[in-house]
XYZ file of C-alpha atoms in Angstrom:
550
model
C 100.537 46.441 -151.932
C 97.192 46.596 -149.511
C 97.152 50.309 -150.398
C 97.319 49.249 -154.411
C 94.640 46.523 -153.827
C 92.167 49.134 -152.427
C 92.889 51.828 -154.810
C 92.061 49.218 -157.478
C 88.305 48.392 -156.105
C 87.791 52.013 -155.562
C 88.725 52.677 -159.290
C 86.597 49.635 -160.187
C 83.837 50.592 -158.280
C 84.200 54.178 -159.547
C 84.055 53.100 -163.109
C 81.128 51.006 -162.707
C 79.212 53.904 -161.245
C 80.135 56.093 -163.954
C 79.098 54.149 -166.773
C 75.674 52.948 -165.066
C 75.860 57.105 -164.765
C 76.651 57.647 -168.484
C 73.943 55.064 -169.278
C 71.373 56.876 -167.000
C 72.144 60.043 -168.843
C 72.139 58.566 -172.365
C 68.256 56.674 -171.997
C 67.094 59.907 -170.842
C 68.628 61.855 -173.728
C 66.598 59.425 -175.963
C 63.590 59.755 -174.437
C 63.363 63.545 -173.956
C 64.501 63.539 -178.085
C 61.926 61.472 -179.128
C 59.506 62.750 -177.036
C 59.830 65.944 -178.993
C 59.937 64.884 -182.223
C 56.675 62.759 -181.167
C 55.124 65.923 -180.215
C 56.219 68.289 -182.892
C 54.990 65.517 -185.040
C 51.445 65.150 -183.441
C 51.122 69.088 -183.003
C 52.144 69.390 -186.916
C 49.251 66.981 -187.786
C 46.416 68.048 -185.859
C 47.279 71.603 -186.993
C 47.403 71.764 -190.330
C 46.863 68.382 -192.340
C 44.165 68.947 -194.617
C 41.144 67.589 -192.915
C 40.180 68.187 -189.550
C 41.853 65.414 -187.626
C 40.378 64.772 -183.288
C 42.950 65.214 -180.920
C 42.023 62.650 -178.756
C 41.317 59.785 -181.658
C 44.699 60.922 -183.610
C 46.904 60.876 -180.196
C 45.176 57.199 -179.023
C 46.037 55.671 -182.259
C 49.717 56.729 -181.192
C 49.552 55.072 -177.675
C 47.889 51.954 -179.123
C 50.313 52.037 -182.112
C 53.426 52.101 -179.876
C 52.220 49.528 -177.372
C 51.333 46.906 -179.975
C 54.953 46.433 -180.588
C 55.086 45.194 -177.086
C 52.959 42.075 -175.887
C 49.257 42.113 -176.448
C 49.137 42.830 -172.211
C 50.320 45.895 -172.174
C 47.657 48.273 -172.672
C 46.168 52.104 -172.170
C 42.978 52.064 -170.622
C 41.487 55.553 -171.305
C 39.109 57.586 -169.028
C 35.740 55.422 -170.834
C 36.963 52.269 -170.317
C 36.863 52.679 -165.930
C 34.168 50.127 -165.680
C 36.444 47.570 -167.544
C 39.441 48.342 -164.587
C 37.185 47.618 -161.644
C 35.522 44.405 -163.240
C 39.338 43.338 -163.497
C 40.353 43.952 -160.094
C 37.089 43.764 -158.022
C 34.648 42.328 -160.131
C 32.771 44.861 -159.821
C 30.741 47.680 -162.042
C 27.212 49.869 -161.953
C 24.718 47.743 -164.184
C 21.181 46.476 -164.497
C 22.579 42.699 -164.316
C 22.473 41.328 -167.801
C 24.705 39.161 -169.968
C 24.333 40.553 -173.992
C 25.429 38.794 -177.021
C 24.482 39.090 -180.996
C 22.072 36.107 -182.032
C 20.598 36.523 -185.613
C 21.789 40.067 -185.908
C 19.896 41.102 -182.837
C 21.432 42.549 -179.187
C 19.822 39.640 -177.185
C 19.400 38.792 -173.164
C 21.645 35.944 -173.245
C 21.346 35.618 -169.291
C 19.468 37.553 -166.753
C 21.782 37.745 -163.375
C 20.210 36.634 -160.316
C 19.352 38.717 -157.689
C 19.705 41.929 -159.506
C 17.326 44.437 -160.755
C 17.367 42.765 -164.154
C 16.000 39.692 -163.064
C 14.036 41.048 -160.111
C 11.446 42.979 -162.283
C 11.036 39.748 -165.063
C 13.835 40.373 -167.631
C 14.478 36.854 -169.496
C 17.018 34.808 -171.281
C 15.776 35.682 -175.243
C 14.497 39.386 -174.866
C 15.619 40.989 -177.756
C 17.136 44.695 -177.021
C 15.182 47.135 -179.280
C 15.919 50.560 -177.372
C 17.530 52.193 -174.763
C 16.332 55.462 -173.460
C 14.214 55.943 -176.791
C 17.159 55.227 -178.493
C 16.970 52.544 -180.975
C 19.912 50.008 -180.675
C 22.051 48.785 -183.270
C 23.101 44.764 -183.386
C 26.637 45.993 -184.609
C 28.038 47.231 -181.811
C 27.115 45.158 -178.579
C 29.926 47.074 -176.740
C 27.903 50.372 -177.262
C 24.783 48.840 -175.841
C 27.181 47.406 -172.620
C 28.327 50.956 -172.357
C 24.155 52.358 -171.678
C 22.680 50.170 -169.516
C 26.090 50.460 -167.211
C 26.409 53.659 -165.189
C 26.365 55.077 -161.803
C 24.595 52.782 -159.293
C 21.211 54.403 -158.220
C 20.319 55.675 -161.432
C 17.548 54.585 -163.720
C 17.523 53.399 -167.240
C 14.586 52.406 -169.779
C 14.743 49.579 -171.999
C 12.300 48.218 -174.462
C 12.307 44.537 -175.324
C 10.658 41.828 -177.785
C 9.437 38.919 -176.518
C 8.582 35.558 -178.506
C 5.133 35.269 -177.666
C 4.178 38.924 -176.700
C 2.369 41.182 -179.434
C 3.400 44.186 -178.196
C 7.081 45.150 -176.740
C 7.682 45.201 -173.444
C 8.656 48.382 -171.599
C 10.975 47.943 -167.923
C 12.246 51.176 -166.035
C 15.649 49.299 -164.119
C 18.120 50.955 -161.228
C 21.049 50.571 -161.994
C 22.894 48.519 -159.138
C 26.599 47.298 -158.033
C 26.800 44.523 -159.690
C 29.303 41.939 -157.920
C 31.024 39.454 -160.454
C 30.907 36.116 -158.522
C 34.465 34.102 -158.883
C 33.162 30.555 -157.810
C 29.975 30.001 -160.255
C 29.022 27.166 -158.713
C 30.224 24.746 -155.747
C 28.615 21.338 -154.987
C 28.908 17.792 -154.499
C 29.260 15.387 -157.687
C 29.514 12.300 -156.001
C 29.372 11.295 -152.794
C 32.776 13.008 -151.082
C 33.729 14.787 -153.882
C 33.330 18.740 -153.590
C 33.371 20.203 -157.112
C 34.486 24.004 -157.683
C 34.286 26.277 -160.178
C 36.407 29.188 -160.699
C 36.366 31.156 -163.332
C 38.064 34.439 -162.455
C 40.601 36.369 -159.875
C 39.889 39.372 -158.743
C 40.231 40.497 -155.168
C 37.845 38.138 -153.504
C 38.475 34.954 -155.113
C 40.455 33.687 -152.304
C 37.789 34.353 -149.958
C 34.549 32.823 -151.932
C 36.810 29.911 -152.298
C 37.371 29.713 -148.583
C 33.485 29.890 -148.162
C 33.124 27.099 -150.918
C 35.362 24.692 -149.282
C 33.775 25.333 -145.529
C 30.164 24.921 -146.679
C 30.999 21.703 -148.684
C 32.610 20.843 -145.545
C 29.650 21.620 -143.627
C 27.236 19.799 -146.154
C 29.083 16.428 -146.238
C 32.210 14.265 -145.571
C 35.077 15.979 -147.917
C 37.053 13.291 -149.111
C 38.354 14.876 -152.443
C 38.472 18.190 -153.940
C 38.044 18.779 -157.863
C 39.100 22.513 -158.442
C 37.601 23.649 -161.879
C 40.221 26.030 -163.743
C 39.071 25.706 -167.573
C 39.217 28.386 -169.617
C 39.690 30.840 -166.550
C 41.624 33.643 -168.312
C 43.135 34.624 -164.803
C 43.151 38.041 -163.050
C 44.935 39.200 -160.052
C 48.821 37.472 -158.892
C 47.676 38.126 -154.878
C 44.384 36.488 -155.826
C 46.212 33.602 -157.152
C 48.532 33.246 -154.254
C 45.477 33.434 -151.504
C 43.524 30.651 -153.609
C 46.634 28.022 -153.184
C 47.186 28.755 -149.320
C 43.899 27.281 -148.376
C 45.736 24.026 -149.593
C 49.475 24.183 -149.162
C 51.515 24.360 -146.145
C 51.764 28.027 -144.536
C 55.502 29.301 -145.746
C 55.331 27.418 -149.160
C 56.482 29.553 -151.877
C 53.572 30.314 -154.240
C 55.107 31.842 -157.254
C 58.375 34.231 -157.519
C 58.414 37.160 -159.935
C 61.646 38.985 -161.667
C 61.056 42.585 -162.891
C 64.015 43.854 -165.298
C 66.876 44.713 -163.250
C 66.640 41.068 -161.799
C 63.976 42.282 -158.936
C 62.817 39.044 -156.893
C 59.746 39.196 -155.120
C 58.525 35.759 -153.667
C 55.032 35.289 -152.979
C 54.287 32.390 -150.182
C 51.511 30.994 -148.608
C 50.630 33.320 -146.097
C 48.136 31.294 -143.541
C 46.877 27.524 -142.512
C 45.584 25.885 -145.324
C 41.912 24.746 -144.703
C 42.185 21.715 -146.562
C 45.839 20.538 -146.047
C 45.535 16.308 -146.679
C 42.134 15.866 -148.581
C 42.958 14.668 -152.085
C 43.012 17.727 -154.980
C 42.901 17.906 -158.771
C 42.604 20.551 -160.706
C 41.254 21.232 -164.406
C 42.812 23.021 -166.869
C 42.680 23.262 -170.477
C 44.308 25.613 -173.149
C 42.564 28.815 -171.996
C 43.452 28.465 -168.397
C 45.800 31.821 -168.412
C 48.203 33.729 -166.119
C 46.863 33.151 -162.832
C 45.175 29.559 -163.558
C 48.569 29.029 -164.122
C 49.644 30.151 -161.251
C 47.609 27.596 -158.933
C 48.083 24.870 -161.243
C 52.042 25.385 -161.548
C 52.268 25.688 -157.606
C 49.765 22.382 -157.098
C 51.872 20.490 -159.825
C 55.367 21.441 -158.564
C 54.569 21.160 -154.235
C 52.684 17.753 -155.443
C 50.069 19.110 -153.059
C 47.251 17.656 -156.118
C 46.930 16.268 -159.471
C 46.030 18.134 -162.769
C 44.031 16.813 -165.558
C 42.768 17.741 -168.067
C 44.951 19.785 -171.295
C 48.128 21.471 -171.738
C 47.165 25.401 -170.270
C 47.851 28.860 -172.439
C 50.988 29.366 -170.995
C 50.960 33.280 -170.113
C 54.019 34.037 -167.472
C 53.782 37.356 -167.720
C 52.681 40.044 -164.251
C 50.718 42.907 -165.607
C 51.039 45.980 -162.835
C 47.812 49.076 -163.660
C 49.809 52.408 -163.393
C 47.280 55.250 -162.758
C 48.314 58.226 -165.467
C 46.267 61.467 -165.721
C 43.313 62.664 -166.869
C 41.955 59.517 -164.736
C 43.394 56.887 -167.273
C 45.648 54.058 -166.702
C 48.241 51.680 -168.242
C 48.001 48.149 -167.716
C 52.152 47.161 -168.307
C 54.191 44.115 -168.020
C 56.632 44.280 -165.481
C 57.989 40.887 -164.712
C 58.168 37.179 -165.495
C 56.617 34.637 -163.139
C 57.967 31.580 -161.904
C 56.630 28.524 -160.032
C 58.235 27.028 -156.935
C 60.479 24.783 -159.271
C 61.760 28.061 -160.719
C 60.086 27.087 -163.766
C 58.502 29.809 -166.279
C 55.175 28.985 -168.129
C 55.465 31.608 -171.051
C 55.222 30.261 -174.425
C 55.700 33.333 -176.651
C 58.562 35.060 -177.384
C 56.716 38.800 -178.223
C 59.898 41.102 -178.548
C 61.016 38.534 -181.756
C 59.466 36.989 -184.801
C 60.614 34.586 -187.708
C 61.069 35.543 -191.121
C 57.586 34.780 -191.785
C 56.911 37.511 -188.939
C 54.857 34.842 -186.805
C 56.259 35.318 -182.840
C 58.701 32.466 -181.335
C 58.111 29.820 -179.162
C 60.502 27.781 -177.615
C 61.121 24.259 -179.455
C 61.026 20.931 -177.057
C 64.819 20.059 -177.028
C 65.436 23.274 -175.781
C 62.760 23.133 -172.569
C 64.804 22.765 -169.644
C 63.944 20.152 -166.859
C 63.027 21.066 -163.233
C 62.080 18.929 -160.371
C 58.955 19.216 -158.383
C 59.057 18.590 -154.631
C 58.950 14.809 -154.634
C 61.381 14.804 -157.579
C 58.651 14.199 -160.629
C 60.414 15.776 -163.967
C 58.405 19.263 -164.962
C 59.525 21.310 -167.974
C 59.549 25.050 -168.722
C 57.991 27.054 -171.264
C 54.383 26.538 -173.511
C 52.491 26.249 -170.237
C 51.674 23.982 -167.942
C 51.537 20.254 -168.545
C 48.854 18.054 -166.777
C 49.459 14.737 -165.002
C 47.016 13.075 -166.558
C 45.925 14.248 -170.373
C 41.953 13.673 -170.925
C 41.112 15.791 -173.533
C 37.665 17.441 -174.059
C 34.897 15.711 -175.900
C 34.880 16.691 -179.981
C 31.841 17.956 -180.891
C 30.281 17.186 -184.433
C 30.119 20.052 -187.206
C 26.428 19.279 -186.604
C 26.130 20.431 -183.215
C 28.749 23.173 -184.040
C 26.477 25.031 -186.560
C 23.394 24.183 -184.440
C 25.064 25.766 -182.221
C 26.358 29.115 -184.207
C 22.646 29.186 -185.610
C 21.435 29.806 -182.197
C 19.315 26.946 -182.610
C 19.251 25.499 -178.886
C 18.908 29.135 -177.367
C 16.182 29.674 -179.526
C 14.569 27.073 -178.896
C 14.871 26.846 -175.222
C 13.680 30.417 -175.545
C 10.331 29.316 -176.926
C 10.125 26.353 -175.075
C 9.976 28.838 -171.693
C 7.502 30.676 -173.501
C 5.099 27.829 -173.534
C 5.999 26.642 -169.767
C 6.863 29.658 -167.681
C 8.937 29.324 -164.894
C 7.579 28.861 -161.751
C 8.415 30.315 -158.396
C 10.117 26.825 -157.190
C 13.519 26.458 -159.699
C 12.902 22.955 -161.415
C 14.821 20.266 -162.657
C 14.458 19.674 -166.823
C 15.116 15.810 -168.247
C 15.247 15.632 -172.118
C 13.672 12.054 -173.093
C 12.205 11.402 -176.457
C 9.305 13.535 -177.155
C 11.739 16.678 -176.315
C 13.752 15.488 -178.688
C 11.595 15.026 -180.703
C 9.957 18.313 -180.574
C 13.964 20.388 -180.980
C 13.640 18.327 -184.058
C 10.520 19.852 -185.654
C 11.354 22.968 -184.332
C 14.947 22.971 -186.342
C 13.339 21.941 -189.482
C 10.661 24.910 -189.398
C 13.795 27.359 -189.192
C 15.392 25.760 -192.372
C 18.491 25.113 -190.737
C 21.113 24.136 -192.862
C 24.282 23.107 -193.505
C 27.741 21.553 -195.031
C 29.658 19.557 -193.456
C 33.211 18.335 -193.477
C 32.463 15.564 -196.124
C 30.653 17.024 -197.901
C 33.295 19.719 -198.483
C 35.973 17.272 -199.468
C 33.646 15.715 -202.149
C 33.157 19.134 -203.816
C 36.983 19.276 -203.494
C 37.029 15.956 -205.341
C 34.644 16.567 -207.735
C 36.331 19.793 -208.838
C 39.916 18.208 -209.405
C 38.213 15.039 -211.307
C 36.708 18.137 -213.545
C 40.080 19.564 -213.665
C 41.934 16.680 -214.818
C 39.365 15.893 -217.185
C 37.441 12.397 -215.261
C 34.788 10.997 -217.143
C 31.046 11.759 -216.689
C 30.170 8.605 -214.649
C 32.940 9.316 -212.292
C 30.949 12.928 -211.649
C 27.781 11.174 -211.565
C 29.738 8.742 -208.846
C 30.319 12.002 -206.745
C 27.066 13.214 -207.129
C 25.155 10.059 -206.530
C 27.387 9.888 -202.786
C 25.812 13.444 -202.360
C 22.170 12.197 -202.912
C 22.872 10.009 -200.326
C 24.486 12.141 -197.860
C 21.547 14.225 -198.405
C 19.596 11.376 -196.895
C 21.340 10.780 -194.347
C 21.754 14.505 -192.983
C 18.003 14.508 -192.415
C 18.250 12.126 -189.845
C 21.253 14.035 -187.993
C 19.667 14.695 -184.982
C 18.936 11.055 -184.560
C 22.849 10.263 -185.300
C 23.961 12.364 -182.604
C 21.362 12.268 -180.561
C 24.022 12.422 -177.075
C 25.599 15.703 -177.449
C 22.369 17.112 -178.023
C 20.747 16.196 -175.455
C 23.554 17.228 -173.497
C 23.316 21.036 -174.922
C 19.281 20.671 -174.778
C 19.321 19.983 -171.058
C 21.762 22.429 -170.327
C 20.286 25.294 -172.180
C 16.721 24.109 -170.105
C 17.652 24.043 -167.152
C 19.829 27.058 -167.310
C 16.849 29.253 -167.998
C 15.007 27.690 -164.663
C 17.764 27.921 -162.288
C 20.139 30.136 -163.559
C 23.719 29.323 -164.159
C 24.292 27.117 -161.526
C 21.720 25.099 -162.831
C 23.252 24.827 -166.624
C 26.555 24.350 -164.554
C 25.265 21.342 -162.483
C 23.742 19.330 -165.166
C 27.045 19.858 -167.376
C 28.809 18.150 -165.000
C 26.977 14.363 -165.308
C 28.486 14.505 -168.951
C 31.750 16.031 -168.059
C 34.415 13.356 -169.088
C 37.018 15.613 -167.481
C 35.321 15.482 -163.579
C 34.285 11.917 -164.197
C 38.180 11.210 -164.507
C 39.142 13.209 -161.577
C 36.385 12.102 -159.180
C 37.526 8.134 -160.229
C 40.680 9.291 -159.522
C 40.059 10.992 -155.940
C 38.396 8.256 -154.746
C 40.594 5.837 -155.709
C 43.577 6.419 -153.357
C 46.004 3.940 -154.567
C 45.967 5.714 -158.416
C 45.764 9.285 -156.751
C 49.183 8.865 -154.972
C 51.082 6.656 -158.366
C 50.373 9.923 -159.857
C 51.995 11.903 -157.569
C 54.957 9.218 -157.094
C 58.453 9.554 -158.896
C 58.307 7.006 -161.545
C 61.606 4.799 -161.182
């Protein structure tokens, strides 16, 4: 009987190998077929269709072709796009130190970076890009320009510029440097106690310019809460991710766990003494706080180490791994799921299947599942991650949106500098009336203008009364409510006065001291860190939030 028993595992165990054998054999038969046909076909094309097809174009529309039936995270990254790999993991690349962006069909400085060559030799916020190495620059493709003024630190490049105020363009010869991507933008204190940080990326040495954030506010003050600032911080690296939520957590806790396909588990934990272990957290997020925001923020939510306000995140649980190919290219792949210490997943989109409509499947709310976060608060799976306390962000006006996608406060902060230069001290700029006042004039000599949202519905109105046939005076009604609109557009600066003074003072004080400086001033109109610092300093709500509700 004990002789039967064995015989039957070793058959069993025999029968399993074979098959996981058989299936071994029978992937590998598919791929080596199709592998062929793939490269008869591609050999058949770029030999003898009728027009001259590139190699290199035809057989990258294949990679990208294939890979966009996975999710929109698995990518080839060819030999060109190198710069674009480092800036991911080190935030790092070769540049002159300038941020570029389109503004009335012209390549324009949108920021000079401080401390690099750039900025150094009086590049400003405004210059518009008119060549680059005697070549003339096109407004079409601001990735081209990107792609000449990076390169090889050390070497030189030559750019010509216009400049509001200047006759003549201006000519600057710039070295190329190493230009290091800061993670923390900006760290500070917002009220007294409160330390405020910004993230806004992961790569390699997040964790540590967060650990030098948190010791100098402790050196600058008494640290009595911590606001960690995660919106629309697209993410970066997992390790990154998993250093930034030791400096808080107990050494040991588990971070994050990740599951590969064959049911791989790799748990990441907090891997030294937190620096900050009892001082009150929260942490922003909002819907474009992505893969590694989530990260933190799931881990802070489900230890209850902090609170999180703010929005419902992107909800991305997805690990990307960069697998060096030949030729000096690389694949960025998706290799696992992530989960937070609840054994939750954040993922919202189902990529591999699609409705009939062919739009990609999300999980409905009666089928989330429930999971429990250390001190037993209810946490669900799925769509991201939810905050404890929802404050959403402040809606802007359609008036300050097209003010806005006019260029209209960067151009006129840009001629604003041009009449008072910076000086050598960084300064301080409060908008009061005659500021104002002046944006005002300055708007209505660029004939800026505009429909907005009601005005839209009343020409919606107007042409389903023609439609159906309405009388005259009920057309003359619609029009007459236009007149008047009309009216009252002119005074739309006046009507929402607030948010533009917000944006004004910003946009000011960002081109005398930098980004830090339009970060700082956002924050005295930030509803968001107004709710957290109330919160943080008021320890009897801080800890209800973090309480199992009975």
């Amino acid at each position: 009987m004990k002789n039967k028993f064995i015989a039957g595992i070793i058959i069993g165990v025999l029968a399993t190998v074979t098959f996981g054998f058989v299936e071994y054999q029978n992937i590998y038969f598919k791929i080596n077929k199709n592998m062929d046909i793939f490269g008869r076909v591609y050999k058949e094309i770029v030999s003898n269709y009728v027009d001259e097809v590139d190699p290199e174009k035809f057989m990258r529309s294949g990679i990208d072709g294939m890979l966009e039936t996975l999710d929109p995270y698995t990518v080839f990254i060819g030999e060109k796009e190198g710069d674009d790999l480092d800036l991911i993991t080190h935030g790092q690349y070769g540049g002159i130190g300038v941020s570029i962006g389109v503004r009335d069909g012209s390549i324009i400085v949108v920021a000079p970076m401080e401390g690099y060559s750039a900025q150094k030799q009086g590049v400003r916020a405004g210059d518009r890009l008119i060549e680059i190495d005697g070549e003339k620059i096109s407004s079409s493709n601001p990735d081209s320009v990107r792609s000449k003024v990076r390169g090889e630190p050390g070497t030189t490049v030559r750019i010509k510029i216009e400049r509001e105020g200047e006759a003549q363009p201006l000519e600057f010869v710039l070295v190329r440097e190493e230009i290091q991507i800061n993670n923390v933008t900006y760290s500070g204190y917002v009220k007294e106690g409160i330390g405020y940080i910004k993230l806004e990326r992961f790569s390699r040495r997040a964790g540590d310019e967060v650990r030098q954030a948190i010791k100098e506010l402790k050196a600058s003050g008494e640290l009595k809460g911590i606001i960690l600032d995660l919106r629309d911080n697209p993410g970066g690296l997992l390790e990154a991710a998993v250093e930034i939520v030791s400096k808080f957590v107990p050494n040991g806790s588990t971070v994050v766990t990740t599951r590969g396909r064959k049911d791989d588990e790799k748990i990441y934990s907090a891997n030294e003494e937190p620096l900050v272990s009892d001082i009150p957290l929260a942490v922003l997020i909002n819907k474009n706080s992505a893969s590694a925001s989530e990260i933190v923020a799931g881990a802070v939510q489900d230890l209850d180490r902090g609170i999180l306000i703010g929005t419902r995140s992107f909800g991305k649980g997805l690990v990307q791994t960069i697998l060096p190919l030949s030729y000096n290219t690389s694949m960025k792949i998706t290799t696992a799921r992530y989960y937070t210490p609840s054994g939750r997943s954040i993922q919202e989109i189902d990529y591999l299947h699609k409705n009939k409509d062919g739009v990609f499947l999300t999980t409905p709310d009666s089928l989330k599942h429930e999971y429990k976060t250390s001190r037993g608060r209810i946490v669900k799976d799925f769509g991201g991650v939810m905050p404890d306390s929802i404050v959403l962000e402040h809606e802007r006006s359609t008036f300050y949106q097209e003010l806005m996608r006019k260029a209209m406060f960067f151009k006129f902060a840009t001629r604003y500098v041009t009449k008072h230069p910076p000086l050598q001290e960084k300064k301080n700029v409060a908008v009061d009336e005659p500021l104002i006042k002046e944006f005002e004039e300055y708007v209505q000599t660029q004939k800026f203008e505009y429909r907005d949202d009601v005005e839209k519905k009343l020409a919606e109105v107007k042409e389903s009364l023609t439609k159906e046939h309405y009388s005259s005076a009920a057309l003359e009604s619609i029009d007459a409510l236009n007149v008047q609109l009309n009216k009252e557009k002119i005074n739309g600066i006046t009507r929402h006065e607030n948010e533009i003074r917000e944006e004004l003072e910003e946009e000011l004080n960002a081109r005398y001291s930098g980004e830090k400086g339009r970060i700082k001033t956002s924050l005295q109109f930030d509803t968001q860190v107004q709710t957290a610092t109330g919160l943080l300093l008021n320890k009897k709500e801080y800890e209800k939030k973090l309480k199992l509700k009975k």
